């Protein structure tokens, strides 16, 4: 087990583009294991992207299955992930292992379709929504050198965002 | 070793208030921490945490030209220097309805009894002069859970007030 150091903004390395994984070899498996160990050691992170530990390849891990009332595909290791469809939008609160002690509102697509490969190179495809789709979009941003800070919207802006109750 | 202060400045809103206050503090070598700056009615209100090597008398001196020319009321308190991790809000309440005396006390009283620690509250009055609309937004930590909060506030709906209680799910990744 290896818990790696998490890069913290303003570390400029978080700004770089990550490269596609070329070979699904034993070294990849080891690095994925270390990435997962690091995610689990962090404070309640549901996802982590490789560049957050200074590994600049297109790999991310998410697992939102521990959350109540959340649609989920369980723990996913995703290599060379790509969102191919976006639908709807929703405001939500995000924080980041690489930006400690700050949370903010971000607008993300409500539903996405994601194509990726698993750790062994097998193609995967998912329709995702809500919290899980948000986590994917946040992590994918890391692969493109973006942080949720780049997408902040005002905290004073989500009035009447969701259901209102009919008076009975 | 730097000291931390809570600065409060209030005065009639006019262009350049923020720029002049912050420039004076910067020139005095003070650093800004968390701040809240917002217009309330025709006033502009500034509350901020400031770190400075100097004492509060020096901050008063540094800000005096600004407070005098813009006629701002200034108050400075020394505060604890220890770094504290900020609590993360996990519940949000939105209340709106016809303007009505006592609604903030009623909502916050019931919410406090149901375990809510308020981190942020803002209220506004919209609508028309004849029929004002009161809007209240609260964020906080629901120490007894969002369901307890919802149950505590539900009775308010019987009085024609809209109440929306919802979790704030913070995605950390
Ligand atoms: Zn992140």
mmCIF file of N, CA and C and ligand atoms in Angstrom, chain A residues 52 96 138 142, chain B residues 173, ligand 1:
data_model
loop_
_atom_site.group_PDB
_atom_site.id
_atom_site.type_symbol
_atom_site.label_atom_id
_atom_site.label_comp_id
_atom_site.label_asym_id
_atom_site.label_seq_id
_atom_site.Cartn_x
_atom_site.Cartn_y
_atom_site.Cartn_z
ATOM 1 N N UNK A 52 -3.622 14.433 -9.830
ATOM 2 C CA UNK A 52 -3.613 14.938 -8.451
ATOM 3 C C UNK A 52 -2.481 14.338 -7.628
ATOM 4 N N UNK A 96 -12.373 19.868 -3.368
ATOM 5 C CA UNK A 96 -11.335 19.144 -4.101
ATOM 6 C C UNK A 96 -10.174 18.831 -3.170
ATOM 7 N N UNK A 138 -15.944 16.472 -12.699
ATOM 8 C CA UNK A 138 -14.912 17.112 -11.874
ATOM 9 C C UNK A 138 -13.541 16.448 -12.121
ATOM 10 N N UNK A 142 -9.688 17.533 -14.190
ATOM 11 C CA UNK A 142 -8.292 17.419 -13.739
ATOM 12 C C UNK A 142 -7.389 16.921 -14.878
ATOM 13 N N UNK B 173 -13.540 15.667 -4.743
ATOM 14 C CA UNK B 173 -12.818 14.772 -5.649
ATOM 15 C C UNK B 173 -11.562 15.381 -6.226
HETATM 16 ZN ZN1 LIG C 1 -10.564 17.686 -7.573
#
